[in-house]
PDB file of C-alpha atoms and ligand atoms in Angstrom:
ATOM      1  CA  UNK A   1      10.815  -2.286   3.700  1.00 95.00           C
ATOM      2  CA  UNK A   2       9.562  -2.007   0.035  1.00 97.00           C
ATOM      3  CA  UNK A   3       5.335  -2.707  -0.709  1.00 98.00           C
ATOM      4  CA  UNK A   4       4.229  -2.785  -4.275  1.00 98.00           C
ATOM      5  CA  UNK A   5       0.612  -3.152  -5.005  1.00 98.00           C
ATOM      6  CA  UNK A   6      -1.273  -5.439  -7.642  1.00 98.00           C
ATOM      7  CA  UNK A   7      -3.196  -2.864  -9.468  1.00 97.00           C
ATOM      8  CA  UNK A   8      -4.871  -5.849 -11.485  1.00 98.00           C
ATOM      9  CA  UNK A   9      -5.988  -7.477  -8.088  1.00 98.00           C
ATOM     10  CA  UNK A  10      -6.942  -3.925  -6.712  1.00 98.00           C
ATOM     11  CA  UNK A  11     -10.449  -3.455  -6.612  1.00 98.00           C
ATOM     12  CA  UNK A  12     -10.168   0.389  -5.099  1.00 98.00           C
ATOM     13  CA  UNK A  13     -11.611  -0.064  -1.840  1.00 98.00           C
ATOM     14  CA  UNK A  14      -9.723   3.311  -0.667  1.00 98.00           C
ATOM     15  CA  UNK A  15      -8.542   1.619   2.838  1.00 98.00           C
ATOM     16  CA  UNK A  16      -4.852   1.442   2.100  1.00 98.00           C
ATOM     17  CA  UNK A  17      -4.281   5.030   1.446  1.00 98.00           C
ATOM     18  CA  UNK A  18      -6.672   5.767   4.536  1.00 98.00           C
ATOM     19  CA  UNK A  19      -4.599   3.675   7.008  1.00 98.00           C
ATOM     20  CA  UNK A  20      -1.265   4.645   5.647  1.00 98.00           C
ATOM     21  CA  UNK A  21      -1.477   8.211   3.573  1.00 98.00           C
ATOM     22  CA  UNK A  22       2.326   8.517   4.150  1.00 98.00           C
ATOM     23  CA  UNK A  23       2.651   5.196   1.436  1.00 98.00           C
ATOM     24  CA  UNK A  24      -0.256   4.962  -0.403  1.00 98.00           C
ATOM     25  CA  UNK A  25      -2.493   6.968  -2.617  1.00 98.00           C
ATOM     26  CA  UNK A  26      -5.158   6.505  -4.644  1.00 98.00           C
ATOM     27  CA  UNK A  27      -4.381   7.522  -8.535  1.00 97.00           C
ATOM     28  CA  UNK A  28      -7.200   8.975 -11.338  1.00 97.00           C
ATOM     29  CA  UNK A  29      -8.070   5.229 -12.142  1.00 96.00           C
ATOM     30  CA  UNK A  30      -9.448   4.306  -8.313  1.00 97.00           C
ATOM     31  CA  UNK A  31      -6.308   1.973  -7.837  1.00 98.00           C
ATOM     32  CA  UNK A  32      -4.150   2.178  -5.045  1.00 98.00           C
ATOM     33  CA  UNK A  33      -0.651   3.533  -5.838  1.00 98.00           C
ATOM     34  CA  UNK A  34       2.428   3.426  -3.489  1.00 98.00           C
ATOM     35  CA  UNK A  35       4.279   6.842  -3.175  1.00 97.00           C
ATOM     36  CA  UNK A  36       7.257   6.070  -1.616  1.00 98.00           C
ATOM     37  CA  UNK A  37      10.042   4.179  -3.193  1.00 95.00           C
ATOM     38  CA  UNK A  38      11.065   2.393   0.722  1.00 96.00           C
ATOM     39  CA  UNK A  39       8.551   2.910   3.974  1.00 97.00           C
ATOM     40  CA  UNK A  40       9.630   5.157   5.994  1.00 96.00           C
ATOM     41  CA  UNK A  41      10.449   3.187   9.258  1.00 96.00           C
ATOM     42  CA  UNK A  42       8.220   5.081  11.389  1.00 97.00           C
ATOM     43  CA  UNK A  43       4.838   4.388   9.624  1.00 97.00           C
ATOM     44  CA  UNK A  44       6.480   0.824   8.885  1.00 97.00           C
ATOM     45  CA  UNK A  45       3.311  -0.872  11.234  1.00 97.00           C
ATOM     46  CA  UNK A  46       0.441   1.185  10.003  1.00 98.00           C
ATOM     47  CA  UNK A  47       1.591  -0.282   6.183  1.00 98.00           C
ATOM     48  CA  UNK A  48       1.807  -3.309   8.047  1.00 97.00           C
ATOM     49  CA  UNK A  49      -1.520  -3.156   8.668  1.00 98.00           C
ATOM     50  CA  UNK A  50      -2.744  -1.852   5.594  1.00 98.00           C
ATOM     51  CA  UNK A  51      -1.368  -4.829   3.605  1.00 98.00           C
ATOM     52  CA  UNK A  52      -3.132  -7.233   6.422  1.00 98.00           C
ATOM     53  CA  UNK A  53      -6.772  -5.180   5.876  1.00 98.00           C
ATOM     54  CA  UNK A  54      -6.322  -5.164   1.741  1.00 98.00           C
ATOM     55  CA  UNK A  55      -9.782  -7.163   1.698  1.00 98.00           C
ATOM     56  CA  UNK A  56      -8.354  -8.633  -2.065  1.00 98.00           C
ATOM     57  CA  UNK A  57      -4.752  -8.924  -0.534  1.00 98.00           C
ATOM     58  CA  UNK A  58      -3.148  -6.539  -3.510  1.00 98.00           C
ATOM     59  CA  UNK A  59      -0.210  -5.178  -1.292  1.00 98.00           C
ATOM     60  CA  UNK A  60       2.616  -7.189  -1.486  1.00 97.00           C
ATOM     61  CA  UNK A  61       5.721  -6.580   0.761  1.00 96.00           C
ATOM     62  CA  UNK A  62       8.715  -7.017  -0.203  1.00 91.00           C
ATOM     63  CA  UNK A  63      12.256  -7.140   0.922  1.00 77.00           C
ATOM     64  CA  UNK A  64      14.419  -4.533   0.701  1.00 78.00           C
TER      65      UNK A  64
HETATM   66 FE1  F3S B   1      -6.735  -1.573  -3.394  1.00 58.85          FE
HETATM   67 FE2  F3S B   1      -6.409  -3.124  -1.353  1.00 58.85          FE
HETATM   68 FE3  F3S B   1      -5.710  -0.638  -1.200  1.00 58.85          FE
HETATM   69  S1  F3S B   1      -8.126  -3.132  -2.760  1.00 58.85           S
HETATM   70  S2  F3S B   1      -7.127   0.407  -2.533  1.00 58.85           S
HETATM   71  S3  F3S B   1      -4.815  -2.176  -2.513  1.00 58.85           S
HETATM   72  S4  F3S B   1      -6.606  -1.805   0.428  1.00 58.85           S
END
């Protein structure tokens, strides 16, 4: 599993990176960032659930 995020849609609400730190970060201009070129399979549900709580849906997931 691949996620990508929409820094143009990202408004830098900081909850991606705090439900999944393992995938996401935040970079110097407040927009998410992913970290990780493929999800590791054991944090696969908490990005899950980051890319459901995205309140401006940003995180797009995308198949490997
Ligand atoms: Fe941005 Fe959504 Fe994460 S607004 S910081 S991509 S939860």
């Amino acid at each position: 599993m691949r996620v990508t995020v929409d820094i143009d849609t990202c408004i830098g609400c900081g909850l991606c990176p705090e439900t999944c730190p393992e995938v996401f970060e935040m970079d110097d201009e407040d927009k998410a960032r992913v970290k990780v070129d493929k999800v590791p399979p054991d944090v696969e549900d908490a990005c899950r659930e980051a890319v459901e709580e995205c309140p401006v849906e940003a995180i797009l997931i995308e198949p490997d």
